[in-house]
Tab-separated table of C-alpha atoms in Angstrom:
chain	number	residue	atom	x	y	z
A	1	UNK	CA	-68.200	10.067	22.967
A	2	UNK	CA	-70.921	12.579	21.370
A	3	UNK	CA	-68.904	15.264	21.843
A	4	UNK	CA	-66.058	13.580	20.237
A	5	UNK	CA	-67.552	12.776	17.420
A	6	UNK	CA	-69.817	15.989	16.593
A	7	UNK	CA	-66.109	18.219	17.073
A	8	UNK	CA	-64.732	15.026	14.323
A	9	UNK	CA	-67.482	16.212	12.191
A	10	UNK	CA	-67.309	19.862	12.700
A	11	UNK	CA	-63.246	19.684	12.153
A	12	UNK	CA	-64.497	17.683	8.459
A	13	UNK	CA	-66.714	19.975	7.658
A	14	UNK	CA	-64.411	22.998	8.271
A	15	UNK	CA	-61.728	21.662	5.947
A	16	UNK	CA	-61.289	22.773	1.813
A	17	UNK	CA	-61.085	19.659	-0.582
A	18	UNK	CA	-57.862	20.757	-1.053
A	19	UNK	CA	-57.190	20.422	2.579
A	20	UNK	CA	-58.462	16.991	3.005
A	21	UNK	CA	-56.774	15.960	-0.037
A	22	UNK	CA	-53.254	16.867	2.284
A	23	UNK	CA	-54.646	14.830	4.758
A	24	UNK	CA	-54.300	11.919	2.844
A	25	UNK	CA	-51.141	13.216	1.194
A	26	UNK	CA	-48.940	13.624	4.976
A	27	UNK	CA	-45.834	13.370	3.097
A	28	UNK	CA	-46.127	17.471	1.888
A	29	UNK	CA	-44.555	20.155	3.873
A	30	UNK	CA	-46.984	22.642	5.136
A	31	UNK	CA	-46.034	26.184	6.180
A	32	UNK	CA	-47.671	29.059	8.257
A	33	UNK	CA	-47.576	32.447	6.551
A	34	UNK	CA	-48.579	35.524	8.558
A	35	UNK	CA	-49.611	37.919	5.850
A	36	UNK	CA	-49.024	41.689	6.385
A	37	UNK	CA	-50.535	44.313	3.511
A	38	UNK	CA	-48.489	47.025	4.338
A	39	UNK	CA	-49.425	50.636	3.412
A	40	UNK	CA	-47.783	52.517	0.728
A	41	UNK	CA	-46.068	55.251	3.231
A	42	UNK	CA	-45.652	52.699	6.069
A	43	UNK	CA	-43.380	50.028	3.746
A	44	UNK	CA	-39.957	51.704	4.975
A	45	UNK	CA	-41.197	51.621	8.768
A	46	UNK	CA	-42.230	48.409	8.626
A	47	UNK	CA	-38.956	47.207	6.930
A	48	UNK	CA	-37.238	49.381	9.615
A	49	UNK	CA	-39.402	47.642	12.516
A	50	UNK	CA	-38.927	44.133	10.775
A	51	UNK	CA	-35.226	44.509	10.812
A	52	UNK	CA	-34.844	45.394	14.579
A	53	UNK	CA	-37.298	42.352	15.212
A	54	UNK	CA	-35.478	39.694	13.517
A	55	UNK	CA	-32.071	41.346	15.179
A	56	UNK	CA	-33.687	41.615	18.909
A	57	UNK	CA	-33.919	37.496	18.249
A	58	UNK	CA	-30.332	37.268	17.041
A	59	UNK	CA	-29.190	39.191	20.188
A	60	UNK	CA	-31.330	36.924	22.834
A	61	UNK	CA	-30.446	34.037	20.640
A	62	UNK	CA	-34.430	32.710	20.166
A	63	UNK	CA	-34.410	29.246	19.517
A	64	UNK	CA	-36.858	26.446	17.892
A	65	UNK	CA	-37.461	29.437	15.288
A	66	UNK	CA	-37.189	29.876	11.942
A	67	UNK	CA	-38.515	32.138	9.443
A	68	UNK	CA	-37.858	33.521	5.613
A	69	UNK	CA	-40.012	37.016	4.473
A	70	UNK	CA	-41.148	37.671	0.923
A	71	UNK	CA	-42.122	40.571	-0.401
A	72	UNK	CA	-44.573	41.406	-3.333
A	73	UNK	CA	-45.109	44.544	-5.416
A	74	UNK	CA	-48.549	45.182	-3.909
A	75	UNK	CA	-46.681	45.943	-0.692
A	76	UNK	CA	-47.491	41.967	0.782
A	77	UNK	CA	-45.118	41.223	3.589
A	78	UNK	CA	-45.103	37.133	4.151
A	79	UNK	CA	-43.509	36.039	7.262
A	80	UNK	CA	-43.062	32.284	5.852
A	81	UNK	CA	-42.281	28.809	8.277
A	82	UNK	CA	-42.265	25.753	8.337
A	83	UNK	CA	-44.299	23.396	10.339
A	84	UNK	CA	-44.750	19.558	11.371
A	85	UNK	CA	-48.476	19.814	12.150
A	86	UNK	CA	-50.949	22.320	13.420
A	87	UNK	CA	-50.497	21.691	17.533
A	88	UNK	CA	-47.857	23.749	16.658
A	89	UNK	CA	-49.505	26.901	16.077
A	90	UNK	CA	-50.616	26.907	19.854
A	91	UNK	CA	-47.044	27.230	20.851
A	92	UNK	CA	-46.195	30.509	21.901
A	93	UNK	CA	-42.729	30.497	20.399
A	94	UNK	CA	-42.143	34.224	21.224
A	95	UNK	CA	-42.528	33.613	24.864
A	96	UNK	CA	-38.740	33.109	25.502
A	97	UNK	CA	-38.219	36.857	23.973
A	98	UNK	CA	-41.010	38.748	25.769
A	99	UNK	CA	-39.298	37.483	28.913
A	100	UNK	CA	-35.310	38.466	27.524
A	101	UNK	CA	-36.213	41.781	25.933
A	102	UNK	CA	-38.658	42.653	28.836
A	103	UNK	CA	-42.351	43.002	27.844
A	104	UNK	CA	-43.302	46.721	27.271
A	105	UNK	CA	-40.001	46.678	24.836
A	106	UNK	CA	-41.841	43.436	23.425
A	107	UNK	CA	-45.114	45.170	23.101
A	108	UNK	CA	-43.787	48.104	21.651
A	109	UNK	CA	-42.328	46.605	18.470
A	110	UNK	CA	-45.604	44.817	17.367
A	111	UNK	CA	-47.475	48.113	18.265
A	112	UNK	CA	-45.060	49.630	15.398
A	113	UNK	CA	-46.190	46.938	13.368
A	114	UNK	CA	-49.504	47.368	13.921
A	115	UNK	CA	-49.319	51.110	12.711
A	116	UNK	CA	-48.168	49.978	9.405
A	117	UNK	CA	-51.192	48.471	7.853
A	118	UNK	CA	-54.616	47.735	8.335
A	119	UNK	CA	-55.131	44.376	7.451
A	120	UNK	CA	-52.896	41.195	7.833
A	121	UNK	CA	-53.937	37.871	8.445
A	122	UNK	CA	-52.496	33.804	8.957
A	123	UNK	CA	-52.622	31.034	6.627
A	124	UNK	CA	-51.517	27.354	6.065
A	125	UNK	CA	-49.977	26.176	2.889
A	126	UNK	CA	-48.617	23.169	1.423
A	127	UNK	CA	-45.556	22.256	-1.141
A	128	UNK	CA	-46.805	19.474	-3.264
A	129	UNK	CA	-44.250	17.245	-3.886
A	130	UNK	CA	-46.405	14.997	-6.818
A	131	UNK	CA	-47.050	18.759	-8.833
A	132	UNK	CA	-43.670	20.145	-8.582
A	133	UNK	CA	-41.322	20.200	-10.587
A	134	UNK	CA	-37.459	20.751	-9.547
A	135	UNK	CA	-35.312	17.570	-11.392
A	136	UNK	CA	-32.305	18.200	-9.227
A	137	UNK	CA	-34.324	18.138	-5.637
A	138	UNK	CA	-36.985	19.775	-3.885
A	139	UNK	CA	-35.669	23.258	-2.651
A	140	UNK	CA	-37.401	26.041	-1.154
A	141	UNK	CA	-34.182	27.957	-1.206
A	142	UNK	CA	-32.820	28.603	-4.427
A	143	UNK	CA	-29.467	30.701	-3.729
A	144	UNK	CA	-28.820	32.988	-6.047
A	145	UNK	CA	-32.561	33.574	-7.154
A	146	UNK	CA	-33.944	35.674	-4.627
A	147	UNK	CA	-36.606	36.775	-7.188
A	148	UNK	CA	-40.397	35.411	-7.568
A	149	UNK	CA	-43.422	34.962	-9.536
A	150	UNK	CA	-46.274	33.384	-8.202
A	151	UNK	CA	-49.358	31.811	-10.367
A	152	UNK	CA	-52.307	31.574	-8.920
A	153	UNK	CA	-54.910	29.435	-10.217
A	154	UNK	CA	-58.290	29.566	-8.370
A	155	UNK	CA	-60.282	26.692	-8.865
A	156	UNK	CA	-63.300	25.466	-7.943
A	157	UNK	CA	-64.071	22.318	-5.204
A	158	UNK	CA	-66.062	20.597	-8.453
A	159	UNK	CA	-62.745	20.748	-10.757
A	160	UNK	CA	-59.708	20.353	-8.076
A	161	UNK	CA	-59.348	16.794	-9.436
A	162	UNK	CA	-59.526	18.072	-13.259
A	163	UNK	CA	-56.733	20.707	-12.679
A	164	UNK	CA	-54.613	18.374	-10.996
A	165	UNK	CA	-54.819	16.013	-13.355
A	166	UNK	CA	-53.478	18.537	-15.911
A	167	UNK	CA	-50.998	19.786	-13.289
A	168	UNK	CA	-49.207	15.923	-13.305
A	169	UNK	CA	-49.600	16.220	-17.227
A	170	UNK	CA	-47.441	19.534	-17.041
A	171	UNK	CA	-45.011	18.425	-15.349
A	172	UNK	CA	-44.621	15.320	-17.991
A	173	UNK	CA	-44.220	17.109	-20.110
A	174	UNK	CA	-41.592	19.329	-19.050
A	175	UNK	CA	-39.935	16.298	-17.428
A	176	UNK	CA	-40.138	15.042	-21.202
A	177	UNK	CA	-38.468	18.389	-23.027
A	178	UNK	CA	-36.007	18.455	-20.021
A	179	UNK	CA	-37.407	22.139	-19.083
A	180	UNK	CA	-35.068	24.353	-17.472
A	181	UNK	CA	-37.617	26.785	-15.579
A	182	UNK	CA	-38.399	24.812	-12.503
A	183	UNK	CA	-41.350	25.296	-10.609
A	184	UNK	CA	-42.972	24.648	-6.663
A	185	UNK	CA	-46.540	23.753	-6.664
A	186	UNK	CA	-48.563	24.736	-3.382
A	187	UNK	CA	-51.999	24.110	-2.215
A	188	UNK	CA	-53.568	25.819	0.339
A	189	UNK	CA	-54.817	24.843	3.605
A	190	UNK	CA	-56.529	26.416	6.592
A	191	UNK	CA	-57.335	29.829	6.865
A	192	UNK	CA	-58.058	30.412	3.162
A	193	UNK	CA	-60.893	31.034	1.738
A	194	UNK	CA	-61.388	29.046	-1.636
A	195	UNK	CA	-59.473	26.393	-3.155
A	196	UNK	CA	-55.970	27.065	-5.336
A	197	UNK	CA	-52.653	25.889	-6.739
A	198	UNK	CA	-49.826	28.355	-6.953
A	199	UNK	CA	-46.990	28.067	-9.110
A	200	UNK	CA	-43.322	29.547	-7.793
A	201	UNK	CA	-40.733	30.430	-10.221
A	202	UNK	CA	-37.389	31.383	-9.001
A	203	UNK	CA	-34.953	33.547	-10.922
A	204	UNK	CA	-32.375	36.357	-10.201
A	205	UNK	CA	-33.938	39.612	-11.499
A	206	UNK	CA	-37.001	40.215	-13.712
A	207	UNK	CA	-35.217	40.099	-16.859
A	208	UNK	CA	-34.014	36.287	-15.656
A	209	UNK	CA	-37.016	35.100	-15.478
A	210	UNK	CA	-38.670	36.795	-18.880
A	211	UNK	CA	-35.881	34.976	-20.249
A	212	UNK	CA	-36.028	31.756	-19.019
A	213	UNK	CA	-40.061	32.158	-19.633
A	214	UNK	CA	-39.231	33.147	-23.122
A	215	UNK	CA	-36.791	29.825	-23.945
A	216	UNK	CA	-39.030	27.454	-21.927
A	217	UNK	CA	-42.288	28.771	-24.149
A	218	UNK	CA	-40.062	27.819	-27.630
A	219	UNK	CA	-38.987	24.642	-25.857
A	220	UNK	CA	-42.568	23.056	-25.045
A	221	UNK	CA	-43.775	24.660	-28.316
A	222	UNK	CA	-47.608	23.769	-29.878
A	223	UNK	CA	-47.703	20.884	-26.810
A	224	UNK	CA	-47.161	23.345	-24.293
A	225	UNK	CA	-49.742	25.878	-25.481
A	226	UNK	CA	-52.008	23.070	-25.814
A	227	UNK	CA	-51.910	21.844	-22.687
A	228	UNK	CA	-52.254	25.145	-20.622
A	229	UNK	CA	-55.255	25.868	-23.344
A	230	UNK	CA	-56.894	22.609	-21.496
A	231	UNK	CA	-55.429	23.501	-18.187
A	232	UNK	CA	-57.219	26.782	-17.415
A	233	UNK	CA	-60.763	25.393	-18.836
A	234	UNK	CA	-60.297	24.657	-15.215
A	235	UNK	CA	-59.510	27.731	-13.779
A	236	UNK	CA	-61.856	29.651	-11.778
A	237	UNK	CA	-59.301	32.908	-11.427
A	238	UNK	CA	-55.833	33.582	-12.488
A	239	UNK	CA	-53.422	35.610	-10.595
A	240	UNK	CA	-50.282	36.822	-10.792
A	241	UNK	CA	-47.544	38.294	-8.584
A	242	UNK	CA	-43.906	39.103	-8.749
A	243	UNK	CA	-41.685	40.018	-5.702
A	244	UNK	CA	-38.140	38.869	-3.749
A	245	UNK	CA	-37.303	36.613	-0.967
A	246	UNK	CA	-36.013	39.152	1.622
A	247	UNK	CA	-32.635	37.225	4.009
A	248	UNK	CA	-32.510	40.217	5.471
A	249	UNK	CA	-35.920	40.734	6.966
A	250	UNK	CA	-35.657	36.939	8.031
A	251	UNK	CA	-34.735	34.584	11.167
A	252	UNK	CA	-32.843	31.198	11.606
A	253	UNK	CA	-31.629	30.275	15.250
A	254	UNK	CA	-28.534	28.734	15.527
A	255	UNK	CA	-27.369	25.894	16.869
């Protein structure tokens, strides 16, 4: 029973505010990214190597998994899935493959990988259903509108409540003007270090989404620029990228 309880502890301890907060909030999808920060020479390699990956699972028909891949200008590569819970992550869902494609043919492709970049890492995060705001349903996919931004807004354990309260006030107030730039609000969860929200605007090119940007600025007017003058008293660091969702570098078994 010690034991129990000192590895309860130690699991408390090891989790962000933001973390815990999902704990109590079950209803949000979380998602496992593997992170990949390719090198500048290595991106049409690894894009090569990808591709053959995600076909090699096609051919051998790999079930129970799922994945989409974004890419970012700094040369990120985000292998993105969905998940129910964390015992999940002990699966070995690549098993079935080794054993199809043979294992030094396994081996070999994420030995390419490897050769591409020097750092990559894994990562939970979480949509927030109560932050985001999409008035026709909660989508991840959004066909058409394979481009992204992302808005990252550091904060600090102290002010997490304080930026979320102004996070439910944004979205009143686009819920009010009847914005048409829609947003996903995400959290993060294990495996990062530091507490943040992320905004993720969809739209089909850059010039899309400078426009809708553009009309939903006029649209919230003074109120708006209020507000996100209050809102990022909050914020510890601001962050912003731009990239694509990449179908072609992902994975969905069929059925």
């Amino acid at each position: 029973m010690k034991t129990k309880k000192l590895n309860f502890l130690l699991a408390l301890l090891l989790m962000t505010p933001l973390a815990l907060l999902q704990a109590q909030e079950s209803k949000n999808q979380a998602f496992y990214i593997h992170e990949d920060q390719v090198k500048p020479s290595k991106i049409q390699e690894y894009e090569q190597v990808s591709k053959e990956f995600a076909e090699a699972c096609k051919t051998h028909k790999l079930s129970d998994v799922n994945w989409t891949t974004a890419t970012t200008t700094t040369g990120k590569y985000l292998t993105i899935a969905p998940i129910e819970n964390m015992a999940e992550l002990d699966q070995n869902v690549f098993s079935p493959l080794m054993e199809k494609m043979g294992e030094d043919a396994f081996t070999n492709i994420f030995k390419r990988f490897n050769e591409c970049y020097d750092r990559h890492g894994d990562y939970i995060v979480y949509l927030n259903n109560e932050l985001t705001y999409m008035p026709e349903g909660i989508s991840t996919t959004t066909e058409g509108e394979n481009y992204r931004k992302w808005h990252f807004l550091h904060v600090a354990p102290n002010n997490i409540q304080n930026l979320k309260g102004k996070l439910k006030e944004l979205k009143a107030l686009y819920q009010k003007k009847g914005a048409k730039e829609y947003y996903r609000i995400y959290h993060n969860g294990f495996g990062n270090m530091g507490d943040y929200y992320v905004a993720v605007i969809s739209a089909k090119n850059a010039e899309d989404y400078a426009k809708k940007s553009t009309v939903n600025d006029e649209l919230i007017g003074e109120e708006g620029k209020k507000l996100f003058t209050e809102m990022f008293k909050y914020v510890l660091k601001y962050e912003v990228e731009s990239g694509e969702m990449r179908p072609d570098l992902s994975y969905a078994a069929s059925n």
